[in-house]
Short mmCIF file of C-alpha atoms and ligand atoms in Angstrom, two decimals:
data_model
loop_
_atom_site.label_atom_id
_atom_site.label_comp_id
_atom_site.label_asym_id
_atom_site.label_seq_id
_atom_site.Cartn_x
_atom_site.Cartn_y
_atom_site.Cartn_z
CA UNK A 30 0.00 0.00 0.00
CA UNK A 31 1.13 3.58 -0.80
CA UNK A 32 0.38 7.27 -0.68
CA UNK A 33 2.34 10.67 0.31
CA UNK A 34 1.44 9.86 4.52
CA UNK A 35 2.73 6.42 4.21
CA UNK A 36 5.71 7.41 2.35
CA UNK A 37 6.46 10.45 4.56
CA UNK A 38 6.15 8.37 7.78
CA UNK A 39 8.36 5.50 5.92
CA UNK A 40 11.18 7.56 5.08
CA UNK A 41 12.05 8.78 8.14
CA UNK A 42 15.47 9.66 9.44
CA UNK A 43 16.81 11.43 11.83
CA UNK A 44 18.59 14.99 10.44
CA UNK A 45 21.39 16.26 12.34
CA UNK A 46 23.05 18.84 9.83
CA UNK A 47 20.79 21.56 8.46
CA UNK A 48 21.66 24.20 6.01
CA UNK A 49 21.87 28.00 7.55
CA UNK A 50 17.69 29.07 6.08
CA UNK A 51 15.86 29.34 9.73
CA UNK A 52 12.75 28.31 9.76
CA UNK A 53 9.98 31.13 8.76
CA UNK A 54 7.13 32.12 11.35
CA UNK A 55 4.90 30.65 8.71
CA UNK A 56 6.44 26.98 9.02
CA UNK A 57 6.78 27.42 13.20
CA UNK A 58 3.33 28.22 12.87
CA UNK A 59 2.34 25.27 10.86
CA UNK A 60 4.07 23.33 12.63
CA UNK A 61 2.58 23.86 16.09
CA UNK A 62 -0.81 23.96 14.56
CA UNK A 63 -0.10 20.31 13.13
CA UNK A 64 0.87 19.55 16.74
CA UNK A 65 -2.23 20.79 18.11
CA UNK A 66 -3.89 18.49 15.86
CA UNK A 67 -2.62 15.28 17.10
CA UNK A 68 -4.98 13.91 20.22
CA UNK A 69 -4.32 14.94 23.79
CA UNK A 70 -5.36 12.58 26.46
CA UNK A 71 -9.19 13.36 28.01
CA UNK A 72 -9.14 16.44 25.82
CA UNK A 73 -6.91 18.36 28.41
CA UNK A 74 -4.00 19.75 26.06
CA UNK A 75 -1.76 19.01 29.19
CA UNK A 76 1.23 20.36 26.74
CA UNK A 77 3.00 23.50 25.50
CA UNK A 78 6.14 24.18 23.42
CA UNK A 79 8.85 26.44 23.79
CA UNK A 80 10.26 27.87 21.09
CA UNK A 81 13.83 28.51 21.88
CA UNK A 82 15.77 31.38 19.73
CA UNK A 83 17.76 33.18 22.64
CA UNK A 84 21.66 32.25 21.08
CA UNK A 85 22.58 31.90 24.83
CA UNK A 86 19.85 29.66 25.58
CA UNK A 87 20.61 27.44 22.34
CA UNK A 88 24.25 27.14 23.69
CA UNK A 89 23.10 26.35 27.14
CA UNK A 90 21.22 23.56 25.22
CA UNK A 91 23.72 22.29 23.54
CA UNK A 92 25.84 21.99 26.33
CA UNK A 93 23.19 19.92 28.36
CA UNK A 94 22.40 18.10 25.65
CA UNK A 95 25.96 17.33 24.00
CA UNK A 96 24.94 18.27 20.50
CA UNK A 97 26.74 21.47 19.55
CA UNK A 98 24.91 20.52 16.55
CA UNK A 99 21.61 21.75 17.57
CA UNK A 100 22.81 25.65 17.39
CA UNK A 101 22.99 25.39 13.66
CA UNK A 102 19.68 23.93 13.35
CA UNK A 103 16.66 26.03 11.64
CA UNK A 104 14.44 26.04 14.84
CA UNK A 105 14.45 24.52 18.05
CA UNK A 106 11.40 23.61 20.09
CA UNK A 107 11.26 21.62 24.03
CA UNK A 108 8.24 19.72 24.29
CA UNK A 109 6.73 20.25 28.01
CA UNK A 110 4.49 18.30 30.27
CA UNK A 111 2.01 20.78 31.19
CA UNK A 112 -0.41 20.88 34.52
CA UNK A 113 0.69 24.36 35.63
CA UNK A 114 -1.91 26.20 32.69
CA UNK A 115 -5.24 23.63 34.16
CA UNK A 116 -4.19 24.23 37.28
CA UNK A 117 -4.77 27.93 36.56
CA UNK A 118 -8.22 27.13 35.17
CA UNK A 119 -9.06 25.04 38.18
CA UNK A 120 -10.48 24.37 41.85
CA UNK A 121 -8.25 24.50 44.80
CA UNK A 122 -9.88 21.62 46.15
CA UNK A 123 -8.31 18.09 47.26
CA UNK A 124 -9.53 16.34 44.89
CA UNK A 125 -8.70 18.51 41.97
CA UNK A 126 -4.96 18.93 43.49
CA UNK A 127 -4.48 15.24 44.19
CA UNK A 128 -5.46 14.91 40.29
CA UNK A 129 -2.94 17.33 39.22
CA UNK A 130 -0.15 16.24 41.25
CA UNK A 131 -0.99 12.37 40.18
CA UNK A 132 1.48 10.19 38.13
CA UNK A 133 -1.74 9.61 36.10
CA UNK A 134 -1.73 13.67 35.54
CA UNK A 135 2.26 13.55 34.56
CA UNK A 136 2.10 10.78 32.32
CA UNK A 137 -0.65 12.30 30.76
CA UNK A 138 1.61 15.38 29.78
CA UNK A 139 4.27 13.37 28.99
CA UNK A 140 1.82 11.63 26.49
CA UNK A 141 0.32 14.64 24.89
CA UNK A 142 3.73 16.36 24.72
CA UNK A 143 5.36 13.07 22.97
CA UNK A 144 2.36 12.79 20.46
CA UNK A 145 2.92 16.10 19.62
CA UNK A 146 6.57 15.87 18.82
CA UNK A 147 6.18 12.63 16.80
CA UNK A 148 3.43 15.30 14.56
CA UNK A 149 6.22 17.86 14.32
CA UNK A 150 8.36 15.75 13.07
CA UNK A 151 6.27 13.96 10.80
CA UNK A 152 4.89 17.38 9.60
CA UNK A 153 7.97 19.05 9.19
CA UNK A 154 9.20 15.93 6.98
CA UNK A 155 5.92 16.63 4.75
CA UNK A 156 7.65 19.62 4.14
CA UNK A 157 11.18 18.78 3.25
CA UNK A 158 12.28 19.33 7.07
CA UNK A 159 14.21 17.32 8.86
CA UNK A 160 14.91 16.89 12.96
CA UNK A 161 16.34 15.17 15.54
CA UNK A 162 14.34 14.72 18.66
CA UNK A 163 16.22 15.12 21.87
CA UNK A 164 15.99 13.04 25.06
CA UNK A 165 19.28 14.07 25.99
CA UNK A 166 17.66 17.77 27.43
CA UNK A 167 16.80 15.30 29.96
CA UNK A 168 20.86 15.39 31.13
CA UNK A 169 19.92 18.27 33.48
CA UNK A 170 16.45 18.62 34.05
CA UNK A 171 16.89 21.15 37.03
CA UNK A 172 18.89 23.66 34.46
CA UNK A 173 16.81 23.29 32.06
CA UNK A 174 13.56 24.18 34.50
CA UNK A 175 15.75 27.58 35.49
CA UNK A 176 16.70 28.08 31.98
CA UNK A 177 12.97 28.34 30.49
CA UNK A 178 11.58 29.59 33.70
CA UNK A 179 9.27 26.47 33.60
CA UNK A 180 6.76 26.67 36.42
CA UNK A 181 5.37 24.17 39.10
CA UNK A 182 3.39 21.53 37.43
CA UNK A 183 5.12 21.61 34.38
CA UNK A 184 8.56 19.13 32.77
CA UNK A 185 10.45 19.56 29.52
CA UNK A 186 10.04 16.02 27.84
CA UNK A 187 11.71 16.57 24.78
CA UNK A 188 13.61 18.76 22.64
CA UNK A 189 13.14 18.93 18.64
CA UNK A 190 16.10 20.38 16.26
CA UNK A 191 14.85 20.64 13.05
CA UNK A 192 15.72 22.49 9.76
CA UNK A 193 16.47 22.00 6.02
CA UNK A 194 18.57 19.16 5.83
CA UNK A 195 22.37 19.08 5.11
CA UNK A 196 22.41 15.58 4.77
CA UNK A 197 20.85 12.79 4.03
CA UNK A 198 21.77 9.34 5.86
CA UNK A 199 20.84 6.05 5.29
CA UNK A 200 17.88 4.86 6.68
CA UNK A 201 18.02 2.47 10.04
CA UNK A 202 16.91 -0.86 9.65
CA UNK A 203 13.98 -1.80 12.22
CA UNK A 204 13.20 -4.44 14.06
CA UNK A 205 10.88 -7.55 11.92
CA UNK A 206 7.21 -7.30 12.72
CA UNK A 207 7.25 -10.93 14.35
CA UNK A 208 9.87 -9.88 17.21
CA UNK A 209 7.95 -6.61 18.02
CA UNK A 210 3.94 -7.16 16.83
CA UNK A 211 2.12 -10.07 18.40
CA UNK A 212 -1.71 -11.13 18.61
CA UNK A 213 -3.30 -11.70 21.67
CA UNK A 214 -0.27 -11.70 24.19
CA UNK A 215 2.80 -11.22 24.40
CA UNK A 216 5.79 -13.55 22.05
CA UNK A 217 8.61 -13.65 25.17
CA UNK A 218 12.06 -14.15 23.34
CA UNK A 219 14.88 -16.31 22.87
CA UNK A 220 18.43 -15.29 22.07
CA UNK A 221 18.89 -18.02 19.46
CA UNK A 222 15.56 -16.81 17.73
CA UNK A 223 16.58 -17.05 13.90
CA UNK A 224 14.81 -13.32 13.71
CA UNK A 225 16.82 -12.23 15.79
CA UNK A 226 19.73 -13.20 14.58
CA UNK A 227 18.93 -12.30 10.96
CA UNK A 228 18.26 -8.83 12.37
CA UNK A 229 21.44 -8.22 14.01
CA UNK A 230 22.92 -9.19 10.84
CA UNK A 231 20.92 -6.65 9.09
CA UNK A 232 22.00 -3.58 11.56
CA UNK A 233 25.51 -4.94 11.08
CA UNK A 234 25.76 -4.56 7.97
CA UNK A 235 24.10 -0.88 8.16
CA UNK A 236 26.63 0.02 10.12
CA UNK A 237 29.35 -1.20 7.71
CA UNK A 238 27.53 -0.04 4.34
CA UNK A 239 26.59 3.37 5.97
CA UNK A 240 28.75 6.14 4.44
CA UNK A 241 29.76 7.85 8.18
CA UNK A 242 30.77 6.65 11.88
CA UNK A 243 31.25 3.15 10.40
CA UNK A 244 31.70 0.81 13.31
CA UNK A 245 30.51 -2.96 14.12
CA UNK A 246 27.75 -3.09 16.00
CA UNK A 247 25.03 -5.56 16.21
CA UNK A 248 21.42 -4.64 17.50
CA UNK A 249 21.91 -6.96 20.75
CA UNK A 250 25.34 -5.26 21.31
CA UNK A 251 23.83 -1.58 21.21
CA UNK A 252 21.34 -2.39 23.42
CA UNK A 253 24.15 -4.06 25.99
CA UNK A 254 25.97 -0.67 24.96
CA UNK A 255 22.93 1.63 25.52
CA UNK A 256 21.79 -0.03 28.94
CA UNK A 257 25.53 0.29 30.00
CA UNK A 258 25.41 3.61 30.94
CA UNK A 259 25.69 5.16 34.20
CA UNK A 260 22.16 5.68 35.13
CA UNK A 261 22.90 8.53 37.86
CA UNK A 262 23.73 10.47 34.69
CA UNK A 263 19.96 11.45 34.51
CA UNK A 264 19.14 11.28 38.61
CA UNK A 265 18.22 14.99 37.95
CA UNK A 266 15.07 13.90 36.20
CA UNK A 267 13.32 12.34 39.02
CA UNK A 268 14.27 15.77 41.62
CA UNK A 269 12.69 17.56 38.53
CA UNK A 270 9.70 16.05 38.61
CA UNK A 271 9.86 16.71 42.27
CA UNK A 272 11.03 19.82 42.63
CA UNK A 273 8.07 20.92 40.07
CA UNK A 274 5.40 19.63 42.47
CA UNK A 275 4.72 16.20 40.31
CA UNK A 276 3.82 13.39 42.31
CA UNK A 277 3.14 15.30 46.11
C1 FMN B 314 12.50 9.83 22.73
C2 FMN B 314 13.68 10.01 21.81
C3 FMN B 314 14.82 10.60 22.26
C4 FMN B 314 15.90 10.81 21.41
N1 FMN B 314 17.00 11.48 21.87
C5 FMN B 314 18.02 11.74 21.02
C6 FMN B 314 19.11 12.53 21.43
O1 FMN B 314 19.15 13.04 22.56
N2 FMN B 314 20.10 12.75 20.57
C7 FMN B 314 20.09 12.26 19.29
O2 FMN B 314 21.04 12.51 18.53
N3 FMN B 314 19.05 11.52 18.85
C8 FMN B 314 18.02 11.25 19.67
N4 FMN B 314 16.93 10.54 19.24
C9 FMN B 314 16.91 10.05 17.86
C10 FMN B 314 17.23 8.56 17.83
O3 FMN B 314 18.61 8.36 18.09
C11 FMN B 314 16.86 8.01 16.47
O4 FMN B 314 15.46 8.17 16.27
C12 FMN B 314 17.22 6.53 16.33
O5 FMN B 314 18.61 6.37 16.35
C13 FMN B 314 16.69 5.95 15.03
O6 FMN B 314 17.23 6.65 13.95
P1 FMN B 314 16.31 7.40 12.90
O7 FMN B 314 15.43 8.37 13.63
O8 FMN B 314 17.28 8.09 11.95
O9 FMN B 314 15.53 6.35 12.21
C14 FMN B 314 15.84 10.34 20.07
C15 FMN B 314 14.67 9.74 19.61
C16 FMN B 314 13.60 9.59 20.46
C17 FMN B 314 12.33 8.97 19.92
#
């Protein structure tokens, strides 16, 4: 099956080196109003998006983030979990503030604020953008509250760098259907699963073919790789999400 959606959402990639042409205010703008398109859980918009174009802000990003990169890029955007603004439109009574301060209530920003950056991106690419978005803002959540004067009841989730690509890389091979799509219950795994193994093979050889940072890697090593990291590194999430109010 085909048609432009399908082919947009199928060639995705993530962009990393843009050309100097900044966005205009006519894509930002399309671009947030594609956002506000996507659902929002119970119809609560728990979300907002900050815009960032301060140079010393940008830097300060980058340095959190460890992707100098991101100051070249045609816009940047952080995604935020948002209570603070229906808080503002609320009661002050238990009930309502036990709501707002629930894990329910913060995963429900976190959700709207994610399905909004996946409709950035995707819109963006339906333009002849491309982005990268950025988990890594997450390396110092307390800065990054201080830095966008983000009040109580709100988190940054995720940043987006996106612009008019410099680059085009090849596209990462995913995962077959049968180890991550099942009917009815869950498929658990076994190492010596033939999928598997075919798989790693595949990402293997992705990493050899692809034309920079050729290295040998297999999908089970990056995962051993990627779950090898020092997990304090981002112990400044969780006193975010305190320190905003989440979760009292
Ligand atoms: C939640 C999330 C966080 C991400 N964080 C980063 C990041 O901090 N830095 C980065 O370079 N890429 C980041 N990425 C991009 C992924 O590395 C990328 O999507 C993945 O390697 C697959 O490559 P592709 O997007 O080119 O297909 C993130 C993607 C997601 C969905």
């Amino acid at each position: 099956m085909a048609n432009p959606t399908l082919t947009t959402l199928q060639s995705h990639r993530s962009i990393r080196k843009f050309t100097s042409e900044p966005l205009s205010e006519a894509e930002v703008t399309t671009l947030i109003d594609a956002a506000q398109h996507a659902a929002t859980s119970t119809f609560s918009q728990q979300y907002s998006i900050i815009s960032v174009t301060d140079p010393a802000k940008l830097a300060a990003l980058a340095e959190i983030t460890g992707h100098h990169w991101l100051e070249k890029a045609g816009h940047y955007f952080v995604m935020v979990a948002d209570q603070y603004r229906n808080q503002c439109l609320s009661l002050n009574d238990d009930t309502t503030q036990a709501n707002l301060h629930s894990l329910d209530k913060l995963l429900a920003g976190i959700f709207d604020a994610s399905i909004a950056t996946e409709a950035i991106v995707t819109a963006g690419e339906s333009l002849g953008l491309g982005s990268t978005i950025m988990g890594s803002i997450l390396n110092d959540v307390p800065r990054l509250i201080n830095l966008l004067d983000l009040p109580k009841l709100t988190l940054p989730v995720l940043g987006i760098a996106i612009g008019h690509p410099a680059e085009q890389p090849e596209q990462k091979p995913r995962l077959p259907q049968q180890l991550m799509h099942f009917t009815n219950g869950y498929h658990t795994l076994s190492s010596t699963d033939r999928a598997l193994q075919a798989y790693d093979q595949l990402v293997a050889d992705y990493y050899h073919q692809r034309e920079t940072h050729q290295r040998d890697e297999t999908f089970t090593h990056h995962i051993a790789t990627e779950l090898s990291r020092d997990p304090q590194q981002r112990a400044g999430i969780l006193i975010g999400i305190h320190q905003q109010g989440w979760l009292h």
